[in-house]
């Protein structure tokens, strides 16, 4: 038979688990919003390349700085590293505006590759333990060689 004391222990444990779960959900929501803001604000390498064709605009650097500062607060360490790598790749692209378009295109392709990796890490990180995140983790566990990390 279940006593009143054991029910209160179960209720207390359930309350704590619920608090932990809801706080992690709040962090995931903020993380998703931060990643969305980064992707909206930070220019894509094609936008940077188009700016190089015309002329370099100072507004571009402001957009990069605002995008990074908004997302860096909630980013996981892996996403933080990839965001930094993407900004370095954008810096290389911006620095290559001396008229050598082959070099600029190579830097743009490098920035695109880093962007794709960053986007995949953001997707994996922001989905967390939702159905899509759990399905991805199961697939990665089943097929470790085919899933990108």
Coordinates of N, CA and C in Angstrom, one line a residue:
X1 N 0.8 -1.2 0.0 CA 0.0 0.0 0.0 C 0.9 1.3 0.0
X2 N 0.4 2.3 -0.6 CA 1.2 3.5 -0.8 C 0.8 4.4 0.4
X3 N 1.8 4.9 1.1 CA 1.5 5.8 2.2 C 1.5 7.3 1.7
X4 N 1.1 8.2 2.6 CA 1.1 9.6 2.3 C 2.5 10.1 2.1
X5 N 3.4 9.6 2.9 CA 4.8 10.1 2.9 C 5.4 9.7 1.5
X6 N 5.2 8.5 1.0 CA 5.8 8.1 -0.2 C 5.2 8.9 -1.4
X7 N 3.9 9.2 -1.3 CA 3.3 10.0 -2.3 C 3.9 11.4 -2.4
X8 N 4.2 12.0 -1.2 CA 4.8 13.3 -1.2 C 6.2 13.3 -1.7
X9 N 6.9 12.2 -1.5 CA 8.3 12.1 -2.1 C 8.2 12.0 -3.6
X10 N 7.2 11.2 -4.1 CA 7.0 11.1 -5.6 C 6.6 12.4 -6.1
X11 N 5.8 13.2 -5.4 CA 5.3 14.5 -5.9 C 6.5 15.5 -6.0
X12 N 7.3 15.4 -4.9 CA 8.5 16.3 -4.9 C 9.5 16.0 -6.0
X13 N 9.7 14.7 -6.3 CA 10.6 14.3 -7.4 C 10.0 14.7 -8.7
X14 N 8.7 14.5 -8.9 CA 8.0 14.9 -10.1 C 8.1 16.4 -10.3
X15 N 8.0 17.2 -9.3 CA 8.0 18.7 -9.3 C 9.4 19.1 -9.8
X16 N 10.5 18.5 -9.2 CA 11.9 18.8 -9.6 C 12.2 18.5 -11.0
X17 N 11.7 17.3 -11.5 CA 11.9 16.9 -12.9 C 11.2 17.9 -13.8
X18 N 10.0 18.3 -13.4 CA 9.2 19.2 -14.2 C 9.9 20.6 -14.3
X19 N 10.5 21.0 -13.2 CA 11.2 22.3 -13.2 C 12.4 22.2 -14.1
X20 N 13.2 21.2 -14.0 CA 14.4 21.0 -14.9 C 14.0 20.9 -16.3
X21 N 12.9 20.2 -16.6 CA 12.5 20.0 -18.0 C 12.0 21.4 -18.6
X22 N 11.2 22.1 -17.8 CA 10.7 23.4 -18.3 C 11.9 24.4 -18.5
X23 N 12.9 24.4 -17.6 CA 14.0 25.3 -17.8 C 14.8 25.0 -19.0
X24 N 15.0 23.7 -19.2 CA 15.7 23.3 -20.4 C 14.9 23.7 -21.7
X25 N 13.6 23.6 -21.6 CA 12.8 24.0 -22.8 C 12.9 25.5 -23.0
X26 N 13.0 26.3 -22.0 CA 13.2 27.7 -22.1 C 14.5 28.0 -22.7
X27 N 15.6 27.3 -22.3 CA 16.9 27.5 -22.9 C 16.9 27.1 -24.4
X28 N 16.2 26.0 -24.7 CA 16.1 25.6 -26.1 C 15.4 26.7 -27.0
X29 N 14.3 27.3 -26.4 CA 13.6 28.3 -27.1 C 14.5 29.5 -27.4
X30 N 15.2 29.9 -26.3 CA 16.1 31.1 -26.5 C 17.3 30.8 -27.5
X31 N 17.8 29.5 -27.4 CA 18.8 29.1 -28.3 C 18.3 29.1 -29.8
X32 N 17.1 28.7 -30.0 CA 16.5 28.7 -31.3 C 16.4 30.1 -31.8
X33 N 15.9 31.0 -31.0 CA 15.7 32.4 -31.4 C 17.1 33.1 -31.7
X34 N 18.1 32.7 -30.9 CA 19.4 33.3 -31.1 C 20.0 32.8 -32.4
X35 N 19.8 31.5 -32.7 CA 20.3 31.0 -34.0 C 19.6 31.6 -35.2
X36 N 18.3 31.8 -35.0 CA 17.5 32.4 -36.1 C 17.9 33.8 -36.3
X37 N 18.2 34.5 -35.2 CA 18.7 35.9 -35.4 C 20.0 36.0 -36.0
X38 N 20.9 35.0 -35.7 CA 22.2 35.0 -36.3 C 22.1 34.7 -37.8
X39 N 21.3 33.8 -38.2 CA 21.1 33.4 -39.6 C 20.4 34.6 -40.4
X40 N 19.6 35.3 -39.7 CA 18.9 36.5 -40.4 C 19.9 37.6 -40.6
X41 N 20.7 37.9 -39.5 CA 21.5 39.1 -39.5 C 22.8 38.9 -40.2
X42 N 23.5 37.8 -40.0 CA 24.8 37.6 -40.6 C 24.7 37.4 -42.1
X43 N 25.5 38.2 -42.8 CA 25.4 38.0 -44.3 C 26.0 36.7 -44.7
X44 N 25.4 36.2 -45.8 CA 25.9 34.9 -46.4 C 27.1 35.3 -47.3
X45 N 27.9 34.4 -47.6 CA 29.1 34.6 -48.4 C 28.8 35.2 -49.8
X46 N 27.7 34.8 -50.3 CA 27.3 35.4 -51.6 C 27.0 36.9 -51.5
X47 N 26.4 37.3 -50.4 CA 26.2 38.7 -50.1 C 27.5 39.5 -50.0
X48 N 28.4 38.9 -49.3 CA 29.8 39.5 -49.2 C 30.4 39.6 -50.5
X49 N 30.4 38.5 -51.3 CA 31.0 38.5 -52.7 C 30.3 39.6 -53.5
X50 N 29.0 39.8 -53.4 CA 28.3 40.8 -54.2 C 28.8 42.2 -53.7
X51 N 29.0 42.4 -52.4 CA 29.5 43.6 -51.9 C 30.9 43.9 -52.5
X52 N 31.7 42.9 -52.6 CA 33.1 43.1 -53.1 C 33.1 43.5 -54.6
X53 N 32.1 43.0 -55.4 CA 32.0 43.4 -56.8 C 31.7 44.9 -56.9
X54 N 30.8 45.4 -56.0 CA 30.4 46.8 -56.1 C 31.5 47.6 -55.3
X55 N 31.3 47.7 -54.0 CA 32.3 48.3 -53.1 C 32.0 47.8 -51.7
X56 N 33.0 47.7 -50.9 CA 32.8 47.2 -49.5 C 32.1 48.3 -48.7
X57 N 31.1 47.8 -48.0 CA 30.2 48.6 -47.2 C 30.4 48.4 -45.8
X58 N 30.5 49.5 -45.0 CA 30.7 49.4 -43.5 C 29.6 48.8 -42.8
X59 N 28.4 48.9 -43.4 CA 27.2 48.3 -42.8 C 27.3 46.7 -42.7
X60 N 28.1 46.2 -43.6 CA 28.3 44.7 -43.6 C 29.0 44.3 -42.3
X61 N 30.0 45.0 -41.8 CA 30.7 44.7 -40.6 C 29.8 44.9 -39.4
X62 N 28.9 45.9 -39.4 CA 28.0 46.0 -38.3 C 27.0 44.8 -38.2
X63 N 26.6 44.4 -39.4 CA 25.7 43.2 -39.4 C 26.4 42.0 -38.8
X64 N 27.6 41.8 -39.2 CA 28.4 40.6 -38.7 C 28.5 40.7 -37.2
X65 N 28.9 41.9 -36.7 CA 29.1 42.0 -35.3 C 27.8 41.8 -34.5
X66 N 26.7 42.4 -35.0 CA 25.4 42.2 -34.3 C 24.9 40.8 -34.3
X67 N 25.1 40.1 -35.4 CA 24.7 38.7 -35.5 C 25.5 37.8 -34.5
X68 N 26.8 38.0 -34.4 CA 27.6 37.2 -33.6 C 27.3 37.5 -32.1
X69 N 27.1 38.7 -31.7 CA 26.9 39.0 -30.3 C 25.6 38.5 -29.8
X70 N 24.6 38.5 -30.7 CA 23.3 38.0 -30.3 C 23.3 36.5 -30.1
X71 N 24.0 35.7 -30.9 CA 23.9 34.3 -30.9 C 25.0 33.7 -29.9
X72 N 26.0 34.4 -29.6 CA 27.1 33.8 -28.8 C 26.7 33.5 -27.4
X73 N 25.7 34.2 -26.9 CA 25.2 34.0 -25.5 C 24.7 32.6 -25.3
X74 N 23.9 32.1 -26.3 CA 23.3 30.8 -26.1 C 23.9 29.7 -26.9
X75 N 24.9 29.9 -27.7 CA 25.4 28.9 -28.5 C 26.2 27.8 -27.7
X76 N 26.0 26.6 -28.2 CA 26.8 25.5 -27.6 C 28.3 25.7 -28.0
X77 N 29.2 25.0 -27.3 CA 30.6 25.2 -27.7 C 30.9 24.8 -29.1
X78 N 30.3 23.8 -29.7 CA 30.5 23.4 -31.0 C 30.0 24.4 -32.0
X79 N 28.8 25.0 -31.8 CA 28.3 26.0 -32.7 C 29.1 27.3 -32.5
X80 N 29.5 27.6 -31.3 CA 30.3 28.8 -31.1 C 31.6 28.7 -32.0
X81 N 32.2 27.5 -32.0 CA 33.5 27.3 -32.8 C 33.2 27.5 -34.3
X82 N 32.1 26.9 -34.7 CA 31.7 27.0 -36.1 C 31.3 28.4 -36.5
X83 N 30.7 29.1 -35.6 CA 30.3 30.5 -35.9 C 31.6 31.4 -36.1
X84 N 32.6 31.1 -35.2 CA 33.8 31.8 -35.3 C 34.6 31.5 -36.6
X85 N 34.6 30.2 -36.9 CA 35.2 29.8 -38.2 C 34.5 30.4 -39.4
X86 N 33.2 30.5 -39.3 CA 32.5 31.2 -40.4 C 32.8 32.7 -40.5
X87 N 32.9 33.3 -39.4 CA 33.3 34.7 -39.4 C 34.7 34.9 -39.9
X88 N 35.6 34.0 -39.5 CA 37.0 34.1 -40.1 C 37.0 33.9 -41.6
X89 N 36.2 32.9 -42.0 CA 36.1 32.7 -43.5 C 35.5 33.9 -44.2
X90 N 34.5 34.6 -43.6 CA 34.0 35.8 -44.1 C 35.1 36.9 -44.1
X91 N 35.9 37.0 -43.1 CA 37.0 37.9 -43.0 C 38.0 37.6 -44.1
X92 N 38.3 36.4 -44.4 CA 39.2 36.0 -45.5 C 38.6 36.5 -46.8
X93 N 37.3 36.3 -47.0 CA 36.6 36.7 -48.2 C 36.7 38.2 -48.4
X94 N 36.4 38.9 -47.3 CA 36.5 40.4 -47.3 C 37.9 40.9 -47.6
X95 N 38.9 40.2 -47.1 CA 40.3 40.6 -47.3 C 40.8 40.3 -48.7
X96 N 40.0 39.5 -49.4 CA 40.5 39.1 -50.8 C 39.9 39.9 -51.9
X97 N 39.6 41.2 -51.6 CA 38.9 42.0 -52.6 C 40.0 42.9 -53.4
X98 N 41.1 42.3 -53.6 CA 42.2 43.0 -54.4 C 42.1 42.8 -55.9
X99 N 41.0 42.2 -56.4 CA 40.8 42.0 -57.8 C 41.1 40.6 -58.3
X100 N 41.6 39.8 -57.4 CA 41.8 38.4 -57.8 C 40.6 37.6 -57.5
X101 N 39.7 37.5 -58.5 CA 38.4 36.9 -58.3 C 38.4 35.4 -58.1
X102 N 39.4 34.8 -58.7 CA 39.5 33.3 -58.4 C 39.8 33.0 -56.9
X103 N 40.6 33.8 -56.3 CA 40.9 33.7 -54.9 C 39.7 34.0 -54.1
X104 N 38.9 35.1 -54.5 CA 37.7 35.5 -53.8 C 36.7 34.4 -53.9
X105 N 36.5 33.7 -55.0 CA 35.6 32.7 -55.2 C 36.0 31.4 -54.3
X106 N 37.3 31.2 -54.2 CA 37.8 30.1 -53.4 C 37.4 30.4 -51.9
X107 N 37.6 31.6 -51.5 CA 37.2 32.0 -50.1 C 35.7 31.9 -49.9
X108 N 34.9 32.2 -50.9 CA 33.5 32.1 -50.9 C 33.1 30.7 -50.7
X109 N 33.7 29.8 -51.5 CA 33.4 28.3 -51.4 C 33.7 27.8 -50.0
X110 N 34.9 28.2 -49.5 CA 35.3 27.8 -48.1 C 34.2 28.3 -47.1
X111 N 33.8 29.6 -47.2 CA 32.8 30.1 -46.3 C 31.5 29.4 -46.4
X112 N 31.1 29.0 -47.6 CA 29.9 28.2 -47.8 C 30.0 26.8 -47.1
X113 N 31.1 26.2 -47.2 CA 31.3 24.9 -46.6 C 31.2 25.0 -45.0
X114 N 31.8 26.1 -44.5 CA 31.7 26.3 -43.0 C 30.3 26.7 -42.6
X115 N 29.6 27.4 -43.5 CA 28.2 27.8 -43.2 C 27.3 26.6 -43.2
X116 N 27.5 25.6 -44.1 CA 26.7 24.4 -44.1 C 27.0 23.6 -42.8
X117 N 28.2 23.5 -42.4 CA 28.5 22.8 -41.1 C 27.9 23.5 -39.9
X118 N 28.0 24.8 -39.9 CA 27.4 25.6 -38.8 C 25.9 25.4 -38.8
X119 N 25.3 25.5 -39.9 CA 23.8 25.3 -40.0 C 23.4 23.9 -39.5
X120 N 24.1 22.9 -39.8 CA 23.8 21.5 -39.4 C 24.0 21.5 -37.9
X121 N 25.1 22.1 -37.3 CA 25.3 22.0 -35.9 C 24.2 22.8 -35.2
X122 N 23.8 24.0 -35.7 CA 22.7 24.7 -35.1 C 21.4 24.0 -35.1
X123 N 21.1 23.3 -36.2 CA 19.9 22.5 -36.3 C 19.9 21.4 -35.3
X124 N 21.0 20.7 -35.2 CA 21.2 19.6 -34.2 C 21.1 20.1 -32.8
X125 N 21.7 21.2 -32.5 CA 21.7 21.8 -31.2 C 20.3 22.4 -30.8
X126 N 19.7 23.0 -31.7 CA 18.4 23.7 -31.3 C 17.2 22.7 -31.2
X127 N 17.3 21.6 -31.9 CA 16.3 20.6 -31.8 C 16.3 19.8 -30.6
X128 N 17.5 19.7 -30.0 CA 17.7 19.1 -28.7 C 17.0 17.7 -28.5
X129 N 16.0 17.7 -27.6 CA 15.3 16.5 -27.3 C 13.9 16.5 -27.8
X130 N 13.7 17.2 -28.9 CA 12.4 17.2 -29.5 C 12.3 15.9 -30.3
X131 N 11.2 15.6 -31.0 CA 11.1 14.4 -31.8 C 12.2 14.3 -32.9
X132 N 12.5 15.5 -33.5 CA 13.4 15.5 -34.6 C 14.9 15.3 -34.1
X133 N 15.1 15.9 -32.9 CA 16.5 15.8 -32.4 C 16.7 14.4 -31.9
X134 N 15.7 13.7 -31.3 CA 15.9 12.4 -30.8 C 16.1 11.4 -32.0
X135 N 15.3 11.7 -33.1 CA 15.4 10.8 -34.3 C 16.7 11.0 -34.9
X136 N 17.3 12.2 -34.9 CA 18.6 12.4 -35.5 C 19.7 11.6 -34.6
X137 N 19.6 11.7 -33.3 CA 20.5 11.0 -32.5 C 20.4 9.5 -32.6
X138 N 19.2 9.0 -32.8 CA 19.1 7.5 -33.0 C 19.7 7.2 -34.4
X139 N 19.4 8.0 -35.4 CA 20.0 7.7 -36.7 C 21.5 7.8 -36.7
X140 N 22.1 8.7 -35.9 CA 23.5 8.9 -35.8 C 24.1 7.7 -35.0
X141 N 23.4 7.2 -34.1 CA 23.8 6.0 -33.3 C 23.8 4.8 -34.2
X142 N 22.7 4.6 -35.0 CA 22.6 3.4 -35.9 C 23.7 3.5 -37.0
X143 N 23.9 4.6 -37.6 CA 24.8 4.8 -38.8 C 25.8 5.8 -38.5
X144 N 26.8 5.5 -37.6 CA 27.8 6.5 -37.3 C 28.7 7.0 -38.4
X145 N 28.9 6.2 -39.4 CA 29.7 6.6 -40.6 C 29.1 7.5 -41.5
X146 N 27.7 7.4 -41.7 CA 27.0 8.2 -42.6 C 26.5 9.5 -42.1
X147 N 26.5 9.7 -40.8 CA 26.0 10.9 -40.2 C 27.2 11.9 -40.0
X148 N 26.9 13.1 -40.3 CA 28.0 14.2 -40.1 C 28.0 14.7 -38.7
X149 N 29.1 14.9 -38.2 CA 29.3 15.5 -36.8 C 29.9 16.8 -36.8

